[in-house]
Short mmCIF file of C-alpha atoms in Angstrom, two decimals:
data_model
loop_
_atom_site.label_atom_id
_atom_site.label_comp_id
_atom_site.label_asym_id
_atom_site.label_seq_id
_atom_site.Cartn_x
_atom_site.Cartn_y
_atom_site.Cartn_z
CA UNK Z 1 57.59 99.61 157.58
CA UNK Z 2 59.33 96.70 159.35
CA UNK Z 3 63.49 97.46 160.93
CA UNK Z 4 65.63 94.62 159.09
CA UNK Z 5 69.15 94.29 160.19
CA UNK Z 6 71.15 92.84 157.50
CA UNK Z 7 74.63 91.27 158.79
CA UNK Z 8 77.36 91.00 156.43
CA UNK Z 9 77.95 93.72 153.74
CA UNK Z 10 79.33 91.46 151.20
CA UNK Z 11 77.56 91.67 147.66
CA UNK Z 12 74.32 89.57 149.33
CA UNK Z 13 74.35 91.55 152.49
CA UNK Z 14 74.89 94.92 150.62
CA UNK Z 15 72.54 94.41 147.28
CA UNK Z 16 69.68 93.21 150.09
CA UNK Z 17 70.02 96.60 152.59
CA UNK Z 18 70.18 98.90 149.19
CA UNK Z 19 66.38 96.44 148.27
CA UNK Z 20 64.90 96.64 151.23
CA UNK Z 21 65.71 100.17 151.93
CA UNK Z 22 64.36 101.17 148.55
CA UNK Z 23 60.83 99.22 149.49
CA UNK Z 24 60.48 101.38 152.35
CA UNK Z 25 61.98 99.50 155.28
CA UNK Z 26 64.10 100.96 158.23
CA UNK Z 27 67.48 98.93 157.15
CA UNK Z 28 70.63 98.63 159.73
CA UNK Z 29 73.97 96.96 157.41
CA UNK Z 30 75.99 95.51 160.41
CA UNK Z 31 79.49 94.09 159.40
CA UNK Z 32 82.85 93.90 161.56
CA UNK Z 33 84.83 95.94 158.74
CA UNK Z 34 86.83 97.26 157.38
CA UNK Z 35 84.97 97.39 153.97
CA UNK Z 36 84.39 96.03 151.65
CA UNK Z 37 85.90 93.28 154.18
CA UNK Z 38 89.64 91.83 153.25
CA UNK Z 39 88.25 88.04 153.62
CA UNK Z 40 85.35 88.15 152.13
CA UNK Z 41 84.60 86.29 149.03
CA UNK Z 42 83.57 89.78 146.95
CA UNK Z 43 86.93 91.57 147.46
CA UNK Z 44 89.04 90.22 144.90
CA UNK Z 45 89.85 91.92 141.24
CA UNK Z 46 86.89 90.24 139.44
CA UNK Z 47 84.16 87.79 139.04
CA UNK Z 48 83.12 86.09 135.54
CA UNK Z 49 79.50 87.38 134.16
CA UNK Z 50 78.34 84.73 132.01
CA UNK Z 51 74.85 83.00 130.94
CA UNK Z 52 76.26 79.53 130.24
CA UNK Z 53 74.88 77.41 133.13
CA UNK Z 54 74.90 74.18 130.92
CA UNK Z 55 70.89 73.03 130.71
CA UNK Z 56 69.83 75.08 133.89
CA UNK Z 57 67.26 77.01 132.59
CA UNK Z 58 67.02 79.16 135.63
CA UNK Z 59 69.98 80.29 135.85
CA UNK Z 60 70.39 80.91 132.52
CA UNK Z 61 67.17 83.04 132.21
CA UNK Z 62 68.77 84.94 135.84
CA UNK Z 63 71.88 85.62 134.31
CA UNK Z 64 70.95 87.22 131.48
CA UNK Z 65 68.87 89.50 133.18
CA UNK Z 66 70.95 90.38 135.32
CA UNK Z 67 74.21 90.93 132.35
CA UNK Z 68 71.62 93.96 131.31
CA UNK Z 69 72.07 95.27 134.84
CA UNK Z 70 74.99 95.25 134.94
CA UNK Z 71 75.03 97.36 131.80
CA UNK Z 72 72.80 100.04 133.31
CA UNK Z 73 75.07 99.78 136.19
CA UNK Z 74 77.72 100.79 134.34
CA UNK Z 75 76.00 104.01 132.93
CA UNK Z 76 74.19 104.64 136.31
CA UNK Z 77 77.43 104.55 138.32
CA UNK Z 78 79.34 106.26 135.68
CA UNK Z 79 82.21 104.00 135.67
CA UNK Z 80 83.12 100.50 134.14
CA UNK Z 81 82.30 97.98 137.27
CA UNK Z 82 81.31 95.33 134.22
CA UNK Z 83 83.63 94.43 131.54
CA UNK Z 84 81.59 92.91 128.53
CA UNK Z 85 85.12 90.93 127.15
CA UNK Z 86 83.04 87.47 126.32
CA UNK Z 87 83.36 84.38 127.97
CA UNK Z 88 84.81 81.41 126.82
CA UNK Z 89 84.19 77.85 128.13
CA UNK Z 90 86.20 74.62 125.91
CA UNK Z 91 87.18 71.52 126.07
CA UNK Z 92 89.70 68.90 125.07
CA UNK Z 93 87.82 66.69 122.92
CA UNK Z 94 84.59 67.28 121.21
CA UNK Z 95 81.54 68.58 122.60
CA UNK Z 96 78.88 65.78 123.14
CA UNK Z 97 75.18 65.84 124.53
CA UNK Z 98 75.48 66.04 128.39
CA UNK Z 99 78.65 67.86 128.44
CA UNK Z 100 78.24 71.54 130.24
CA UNK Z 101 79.04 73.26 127.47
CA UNK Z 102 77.17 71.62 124.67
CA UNK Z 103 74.27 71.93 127.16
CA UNK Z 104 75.37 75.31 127.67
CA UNK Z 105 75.71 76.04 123.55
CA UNK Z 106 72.61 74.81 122.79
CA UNK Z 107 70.38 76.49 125.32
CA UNK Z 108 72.07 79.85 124.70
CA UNK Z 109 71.09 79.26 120.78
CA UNK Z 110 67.74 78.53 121.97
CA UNK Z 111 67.18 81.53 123.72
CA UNK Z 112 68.52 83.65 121.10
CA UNK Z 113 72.28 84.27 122.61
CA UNK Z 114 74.82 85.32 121.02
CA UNK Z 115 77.75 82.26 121.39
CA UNK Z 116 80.29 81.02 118.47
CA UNK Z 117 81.31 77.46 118.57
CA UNK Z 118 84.89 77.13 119.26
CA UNK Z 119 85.41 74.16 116.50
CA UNK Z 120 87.41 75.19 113.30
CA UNK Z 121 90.96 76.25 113.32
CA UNK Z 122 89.92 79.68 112.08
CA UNK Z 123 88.37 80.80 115.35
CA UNK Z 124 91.54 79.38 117.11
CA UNK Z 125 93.73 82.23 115.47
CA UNK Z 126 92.03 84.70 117.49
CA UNK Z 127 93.59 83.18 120.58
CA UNK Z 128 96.79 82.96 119.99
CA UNK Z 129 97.76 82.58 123.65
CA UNK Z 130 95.90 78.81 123.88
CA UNK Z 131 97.25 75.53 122.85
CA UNK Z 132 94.65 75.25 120.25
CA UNK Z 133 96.30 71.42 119.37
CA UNK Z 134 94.83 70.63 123.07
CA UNK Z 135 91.49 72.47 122.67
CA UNK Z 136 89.72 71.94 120.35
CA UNK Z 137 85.83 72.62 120.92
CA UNK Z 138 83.73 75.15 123.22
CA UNK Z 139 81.30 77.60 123.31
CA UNK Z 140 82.53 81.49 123.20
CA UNK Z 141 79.41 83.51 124.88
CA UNK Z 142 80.16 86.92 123.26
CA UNK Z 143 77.75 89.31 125.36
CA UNK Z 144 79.06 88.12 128.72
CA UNK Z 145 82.67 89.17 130.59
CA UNK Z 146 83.47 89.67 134.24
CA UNK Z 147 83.42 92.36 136.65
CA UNK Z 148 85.16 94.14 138.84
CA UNK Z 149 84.15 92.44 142.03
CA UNK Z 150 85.73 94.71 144.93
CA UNK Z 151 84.84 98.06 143.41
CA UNK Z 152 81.62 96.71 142.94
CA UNK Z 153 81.01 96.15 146.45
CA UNK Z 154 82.61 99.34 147.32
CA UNK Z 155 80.33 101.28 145.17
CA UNK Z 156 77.32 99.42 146.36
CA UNK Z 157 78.45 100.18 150.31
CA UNK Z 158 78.56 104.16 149.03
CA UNK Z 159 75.04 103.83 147.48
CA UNK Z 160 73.52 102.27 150.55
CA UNK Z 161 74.93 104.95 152.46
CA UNK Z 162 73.03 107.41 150.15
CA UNK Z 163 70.17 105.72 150.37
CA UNK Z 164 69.62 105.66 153.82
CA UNK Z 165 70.67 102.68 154.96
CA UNK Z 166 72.20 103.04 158.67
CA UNK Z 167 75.74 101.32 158.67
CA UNK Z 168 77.65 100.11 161.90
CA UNK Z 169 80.99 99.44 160.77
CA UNK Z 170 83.08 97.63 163.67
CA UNK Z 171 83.60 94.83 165.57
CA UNK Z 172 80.30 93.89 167.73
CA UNK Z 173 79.82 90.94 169.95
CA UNK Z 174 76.63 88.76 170.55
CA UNK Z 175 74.86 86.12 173.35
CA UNK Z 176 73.09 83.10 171.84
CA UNK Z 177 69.54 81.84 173.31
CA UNK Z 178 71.32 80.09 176.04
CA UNK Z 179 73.47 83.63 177.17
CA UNK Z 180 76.31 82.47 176.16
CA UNK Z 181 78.85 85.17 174.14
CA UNK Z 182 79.79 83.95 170.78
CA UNK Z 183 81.88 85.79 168.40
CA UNK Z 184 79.91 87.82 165.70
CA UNK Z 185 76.26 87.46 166.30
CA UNK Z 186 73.93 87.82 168.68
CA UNK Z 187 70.99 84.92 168.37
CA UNK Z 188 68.60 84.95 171.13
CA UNK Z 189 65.33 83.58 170.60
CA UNK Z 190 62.74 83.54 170.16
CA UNK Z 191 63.76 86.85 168.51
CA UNK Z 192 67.23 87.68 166.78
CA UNK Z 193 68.92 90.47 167.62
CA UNK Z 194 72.09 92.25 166.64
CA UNK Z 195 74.47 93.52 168.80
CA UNK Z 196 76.94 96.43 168.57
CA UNK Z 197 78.74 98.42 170.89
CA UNK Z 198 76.87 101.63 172.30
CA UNK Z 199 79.69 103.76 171.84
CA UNK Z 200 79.24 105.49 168.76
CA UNK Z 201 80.66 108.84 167.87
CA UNK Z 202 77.63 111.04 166.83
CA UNK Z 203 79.95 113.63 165.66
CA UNK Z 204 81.00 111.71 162.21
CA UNK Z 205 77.23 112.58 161.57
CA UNK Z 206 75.95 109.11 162.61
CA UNK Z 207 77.34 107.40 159.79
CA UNK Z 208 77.69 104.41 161.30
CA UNK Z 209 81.49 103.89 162.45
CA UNK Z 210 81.65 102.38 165.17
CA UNK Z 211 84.15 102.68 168.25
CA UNK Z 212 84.43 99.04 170.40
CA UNK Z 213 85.52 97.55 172.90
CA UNK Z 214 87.01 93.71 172.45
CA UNK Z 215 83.25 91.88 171.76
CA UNK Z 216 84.92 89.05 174.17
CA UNK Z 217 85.11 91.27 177.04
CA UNK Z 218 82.91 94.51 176.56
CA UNK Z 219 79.83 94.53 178.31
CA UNK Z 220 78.63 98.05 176.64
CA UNK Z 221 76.54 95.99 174.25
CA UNK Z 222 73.54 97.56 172.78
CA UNK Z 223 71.07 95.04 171.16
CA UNK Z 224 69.19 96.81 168.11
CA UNK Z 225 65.96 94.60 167.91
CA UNK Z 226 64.79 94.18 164.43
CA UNK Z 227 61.60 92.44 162.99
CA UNK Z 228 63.87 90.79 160.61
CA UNK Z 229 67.28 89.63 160.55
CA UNK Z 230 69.38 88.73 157.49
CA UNK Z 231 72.51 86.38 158.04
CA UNK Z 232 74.34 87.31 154.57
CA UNK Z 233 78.07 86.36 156.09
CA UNK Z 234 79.06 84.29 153.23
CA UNK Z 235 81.41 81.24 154.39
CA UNK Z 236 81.20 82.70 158.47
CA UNK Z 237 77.80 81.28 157.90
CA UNK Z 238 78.35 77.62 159.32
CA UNK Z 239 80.58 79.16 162.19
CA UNK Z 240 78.19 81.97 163.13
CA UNK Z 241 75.27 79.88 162.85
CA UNK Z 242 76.76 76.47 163.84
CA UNK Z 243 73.44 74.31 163.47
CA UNK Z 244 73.87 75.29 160.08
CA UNK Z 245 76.64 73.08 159.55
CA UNK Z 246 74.97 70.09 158.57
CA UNK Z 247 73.70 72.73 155.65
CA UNK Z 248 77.17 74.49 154.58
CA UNK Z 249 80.58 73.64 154.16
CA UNK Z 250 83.05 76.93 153.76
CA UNK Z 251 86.08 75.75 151.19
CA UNK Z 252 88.75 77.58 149.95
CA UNK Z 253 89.97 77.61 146.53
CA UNK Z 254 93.11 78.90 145.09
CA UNK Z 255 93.68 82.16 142.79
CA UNK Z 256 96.78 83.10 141.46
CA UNK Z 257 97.65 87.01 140.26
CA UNK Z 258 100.37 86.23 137.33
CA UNK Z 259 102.58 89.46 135.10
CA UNK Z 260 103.04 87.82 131.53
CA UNK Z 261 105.89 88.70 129.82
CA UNK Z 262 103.72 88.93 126.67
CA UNK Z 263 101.23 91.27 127.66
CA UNK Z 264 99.45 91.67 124.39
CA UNK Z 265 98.17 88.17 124.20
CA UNK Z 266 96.24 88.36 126.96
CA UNK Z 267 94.40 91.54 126.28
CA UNK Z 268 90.76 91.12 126.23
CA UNK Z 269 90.22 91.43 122.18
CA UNK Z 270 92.33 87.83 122.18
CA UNK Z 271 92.00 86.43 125.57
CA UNK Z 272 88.20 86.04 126.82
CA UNK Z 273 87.18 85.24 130.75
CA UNK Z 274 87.84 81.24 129.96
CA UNK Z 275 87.10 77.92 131.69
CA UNK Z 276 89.43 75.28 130.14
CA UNK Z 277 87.76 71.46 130.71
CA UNK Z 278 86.56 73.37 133.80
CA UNK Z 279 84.48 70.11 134.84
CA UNK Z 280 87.44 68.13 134.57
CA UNK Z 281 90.40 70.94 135.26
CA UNK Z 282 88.60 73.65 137.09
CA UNK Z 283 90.78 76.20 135.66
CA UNK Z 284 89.38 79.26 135.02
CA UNK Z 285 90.92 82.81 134.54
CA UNK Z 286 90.14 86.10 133.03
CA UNK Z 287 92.12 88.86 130.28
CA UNK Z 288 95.17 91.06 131.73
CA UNK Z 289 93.45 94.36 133.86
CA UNK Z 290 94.72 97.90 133.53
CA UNK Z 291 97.46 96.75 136.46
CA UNK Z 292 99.39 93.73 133.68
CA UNK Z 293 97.40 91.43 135.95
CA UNK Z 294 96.31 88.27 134.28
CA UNK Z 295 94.00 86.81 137.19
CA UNK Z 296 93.84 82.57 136.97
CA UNK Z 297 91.33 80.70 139.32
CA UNK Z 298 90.20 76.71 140.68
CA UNK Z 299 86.80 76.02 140.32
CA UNK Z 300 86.83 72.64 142.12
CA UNK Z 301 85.99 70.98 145.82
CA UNK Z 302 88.50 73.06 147.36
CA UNK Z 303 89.78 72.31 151.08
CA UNK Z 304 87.02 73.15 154.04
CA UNK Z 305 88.17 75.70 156.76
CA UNK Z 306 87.04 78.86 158.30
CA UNK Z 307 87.42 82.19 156.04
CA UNK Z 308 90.19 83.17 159.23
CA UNK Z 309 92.13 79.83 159.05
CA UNK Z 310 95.72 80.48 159.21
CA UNK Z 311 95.27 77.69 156.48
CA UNK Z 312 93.95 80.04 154.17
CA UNK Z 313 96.97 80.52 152.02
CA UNK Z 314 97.87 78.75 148.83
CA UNK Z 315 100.22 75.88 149.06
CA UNK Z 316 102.67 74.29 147.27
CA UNK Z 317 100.68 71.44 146.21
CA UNK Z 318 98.10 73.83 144.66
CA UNK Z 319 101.21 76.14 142.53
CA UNK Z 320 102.57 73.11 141.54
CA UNK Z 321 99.16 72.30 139.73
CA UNK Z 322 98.34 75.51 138.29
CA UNK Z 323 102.49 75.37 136.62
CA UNK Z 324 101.46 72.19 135.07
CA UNK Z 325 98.13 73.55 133.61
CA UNK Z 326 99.41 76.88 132.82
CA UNK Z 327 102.57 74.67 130.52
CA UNK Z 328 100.01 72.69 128.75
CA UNK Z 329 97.31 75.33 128.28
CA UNK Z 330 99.01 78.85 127.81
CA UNK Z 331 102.42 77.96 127.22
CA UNK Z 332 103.74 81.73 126.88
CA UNK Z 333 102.23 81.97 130.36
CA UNK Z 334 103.78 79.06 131.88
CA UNK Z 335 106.62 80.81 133.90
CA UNK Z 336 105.51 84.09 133.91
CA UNK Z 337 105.97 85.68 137.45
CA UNK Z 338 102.88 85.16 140.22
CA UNK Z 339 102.55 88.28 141.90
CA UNK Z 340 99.66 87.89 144.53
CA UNK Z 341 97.68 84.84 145.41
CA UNK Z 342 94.83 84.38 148.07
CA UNK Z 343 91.97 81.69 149.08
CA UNK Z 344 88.65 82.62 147.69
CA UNK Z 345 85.96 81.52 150.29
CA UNK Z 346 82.90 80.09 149.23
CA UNK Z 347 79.77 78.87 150.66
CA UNK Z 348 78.90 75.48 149.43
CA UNK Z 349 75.64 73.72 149.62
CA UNK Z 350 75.10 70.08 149.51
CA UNK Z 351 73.69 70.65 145.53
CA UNK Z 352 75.43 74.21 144.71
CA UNK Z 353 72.05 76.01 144.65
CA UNK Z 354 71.90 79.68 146.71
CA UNK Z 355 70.07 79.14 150.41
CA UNK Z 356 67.92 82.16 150.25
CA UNK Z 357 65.52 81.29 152.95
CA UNK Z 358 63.56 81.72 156.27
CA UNK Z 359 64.35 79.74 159.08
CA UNK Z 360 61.36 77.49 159.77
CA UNK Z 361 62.58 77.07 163.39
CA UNK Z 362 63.38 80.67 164.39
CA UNK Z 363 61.61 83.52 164.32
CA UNK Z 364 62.73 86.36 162.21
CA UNK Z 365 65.76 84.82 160.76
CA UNK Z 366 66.39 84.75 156.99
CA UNK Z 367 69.81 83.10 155.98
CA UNK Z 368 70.99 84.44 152.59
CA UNK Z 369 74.09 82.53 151.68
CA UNK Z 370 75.11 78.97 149.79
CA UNK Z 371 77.01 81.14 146.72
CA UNK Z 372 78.70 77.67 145.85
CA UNK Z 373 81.11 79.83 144.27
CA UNK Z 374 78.60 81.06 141.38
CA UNK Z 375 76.69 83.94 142.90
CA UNK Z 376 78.62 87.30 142.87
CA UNK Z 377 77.13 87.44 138.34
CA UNK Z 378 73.90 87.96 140.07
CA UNK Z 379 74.22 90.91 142.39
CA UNK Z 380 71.78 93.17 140.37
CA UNK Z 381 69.20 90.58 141.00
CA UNK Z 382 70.13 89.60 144.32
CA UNK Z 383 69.10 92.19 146.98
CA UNK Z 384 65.73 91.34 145.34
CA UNK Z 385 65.08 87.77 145.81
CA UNK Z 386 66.49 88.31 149.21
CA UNK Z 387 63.88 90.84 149.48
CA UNK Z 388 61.26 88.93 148.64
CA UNK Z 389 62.08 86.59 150.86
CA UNK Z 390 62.51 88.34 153.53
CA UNK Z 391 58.46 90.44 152.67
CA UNK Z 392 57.29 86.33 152.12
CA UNK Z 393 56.47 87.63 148.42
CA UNK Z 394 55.95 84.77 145.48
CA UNK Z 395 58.74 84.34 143.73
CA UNK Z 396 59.49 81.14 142.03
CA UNK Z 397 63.01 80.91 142.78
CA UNK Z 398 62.91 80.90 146.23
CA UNK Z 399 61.54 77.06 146.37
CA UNK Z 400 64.96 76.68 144.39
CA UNK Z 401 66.75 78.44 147.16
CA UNK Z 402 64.31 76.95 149.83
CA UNK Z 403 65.07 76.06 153.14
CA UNK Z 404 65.66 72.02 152.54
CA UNK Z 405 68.31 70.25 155.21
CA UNK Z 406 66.87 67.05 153.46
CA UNK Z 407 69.34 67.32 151.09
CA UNK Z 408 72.43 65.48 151.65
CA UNK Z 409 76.22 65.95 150.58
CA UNK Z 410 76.79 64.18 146.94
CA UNK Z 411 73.68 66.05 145.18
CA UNK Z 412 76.02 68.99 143.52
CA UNK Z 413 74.38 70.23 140.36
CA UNK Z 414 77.07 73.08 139.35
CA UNK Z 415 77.87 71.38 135.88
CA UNK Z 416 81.03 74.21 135.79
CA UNK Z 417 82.66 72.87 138.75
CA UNK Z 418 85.29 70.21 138.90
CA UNK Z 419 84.89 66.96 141.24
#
């Protein structure tokens, strides 16, 4: 049994400490709090669950293996983290061969998928909340939806608890292999160790909480040496780990909460999770939730900055664009009221694919990040190819999610995401 501190209990972090800790290990979740954490790209109202990766066969085969987890999540759990509403990806002019979703139709016919092609005025009527003179072809997956993205991650944090997995909660500091204190992490080679304030009060029953001292002054540091450590900190992962940079770029995209004043179009029955010309609009959005929200996303190259940037808020510019898309798309939506927004973080890798890999140049360090904005569909699968990474276990994904700093910027391959 090896001790593997995982850092960052996002849905990588959290799904990989529940893994590991059911294979046996001694697991240690470290993450500054509180959780599931504010910035982090998880917490947020939901996440689409869909199969429809254009001609990507791995992905494809991934996601729907991982839409029946998230099924037997929903029973195991007892509650409804995964909302099976369909998913529904068009476009403004006919599909052709090389588009994402005629790729995306025709392998989900060939693996036996349910879809509906979104061509003939009669399956238009059952959206009556689209401009269905300015869309006029698409695939509709039917056994995909979205889920509820920060309850999942809550849920998950409560079953790692169960499970045994030892959770420091708190702000900790760290000194990198030239002593110097950085904020976060401690990397000191040849080893990597975390490091948390000593102080913990036993008498919550060692759950975990931590009590700390500023991590920029505090010198009652305790390292906790593991035989592995996991970097799973999302879009923190160029800052934390700056000779990643040249690997990861952390962008921000907008999302917009909106209250229709029609309710009852966008209820799920007649309003699927969409992407609208998501390769050329990067619109996306998903049905009203039990609060009248009806949640509408940007899929695109976002702007790069820190997940703490006092940037990180959604500008004019970016309201601006989703008015003029919302009045050509849903006009009935057009000036309903936005409620909320926030900048979604993401991780992005030079050609969109997950980094799920050991460090070639540093002992005892996997990095588990690179979501490109596509990963949280996969967190029932997840915690295990980080697993197996992390055990050096065959898995043929992981030379997808290889360590490769050959590859340069320009490579994407996310076929969903606009340019």
């Amino acid at each position: 049994m090896s001790r593997i501190i995982v850092v960052g209990a996002g849905i990588n972090g959290v799904t990989a400490a529940i893994e590991l800790r059911k294979r046996g290990h001694e697991v240690v979740l470290v993450d500054p709090g509180p959780l599931p954490h504010p910035l982090a790209a998880s917490t947020d109202i939901s996440k689409a669950v869909r199969a429809a990766y254009g001609a990507d066969e791995d992905y494809t085969a991934l996601a729907e293996r991982s839409i029946k987890l998230w099924r037997n999540w929903n029973e195991e759990f007892g509650t409804e983290l995964y909302h099976e509403v369909g998913v529904m990806f068009v476009r403004r002019g006919q599909m052709e061969a090389g588009d994402f979703e005629y790729e995306s139709l025709k392998l989900l016919e060939k693996r036996g998928l349910k879809v509906a092609r979104m061509d003939t005025p009669q399956l238009w009527k059952r959206f009556p909340a689209w401009n269905s003179e300015l869309y006029r072809d698409g695939v509709l997956e039917i056994e995909a939806g979205y889920a509820e993205s920060g309850s999942a991650v809550a849920t998950l944090i409560e079953r790692a608890r169960s499970a045994g997995v030892r959770l420091y909660e708190g702000r900790f500091a760290a000194l990198d292999k030239i002593g110097q204190r950085v904020n976060g992490i401690v990397l000191q080679d040849p080893h990597f160790k975390a490091v948390i304030p000593s102080e913990v009060d036993e008498s919550r029953g060692d759950t975990g909480q931590v009590i700390s001292k500023d991590p920029s002054t505090s010198l009652g540091m305790t390292p906790i040496a593991g035989d592995v450590i996991v970097m799973a900190v999302g879009a923190w992962t160029p800052y934390l780990l700056p000779f990643t940079k040249n690997f990861f770029r952390a962008t921000g995209q907008p999302v917009f909460h909106l209250k229709p004043s029609e309710p009852e179009l966008f209820a799920p029955e007649r309003f699927p999770v969409f992407g609208a010309d998501i390769t050329t609009t990067g619109y996306y959005g998903f049905p009203i939730n039990r609060d009248g929200v009806v949640k509408i996303a940007n899929h695109g190259t976002g702007r790069e900055m820190p997940p703490d940037s006092p940037e990180r808020v959604v500008t004019a510019e970016e309201e601006k664009s989703l008015r003029q898309f919302l009045a050509s798309t849903f006009p009935s939506l057009a000036d309903a009221p936005i409620v909320y927004t926030r900048v979604c973080m993401y991780c992005d890798t030079h050609d969109g694919h997950f980094w799920i890999a050991r460090d070639p140049e540093r002992e005892g360090l996997i990095v588990a990040a690179g979501d490109s904005g596509h990963g949280f569909k996969f967190a029932p699968v997840l915690g295990e190819i980080i697993a197996d990474a992390v055990e050096g276990k065959d898995n043929p994904l992981l030379d997808k999610f290889r360590w490769r700093p050959e590859v340069r910027a320009g490579t994407a391959t996310d076929a969903a995401r606009s340019k």
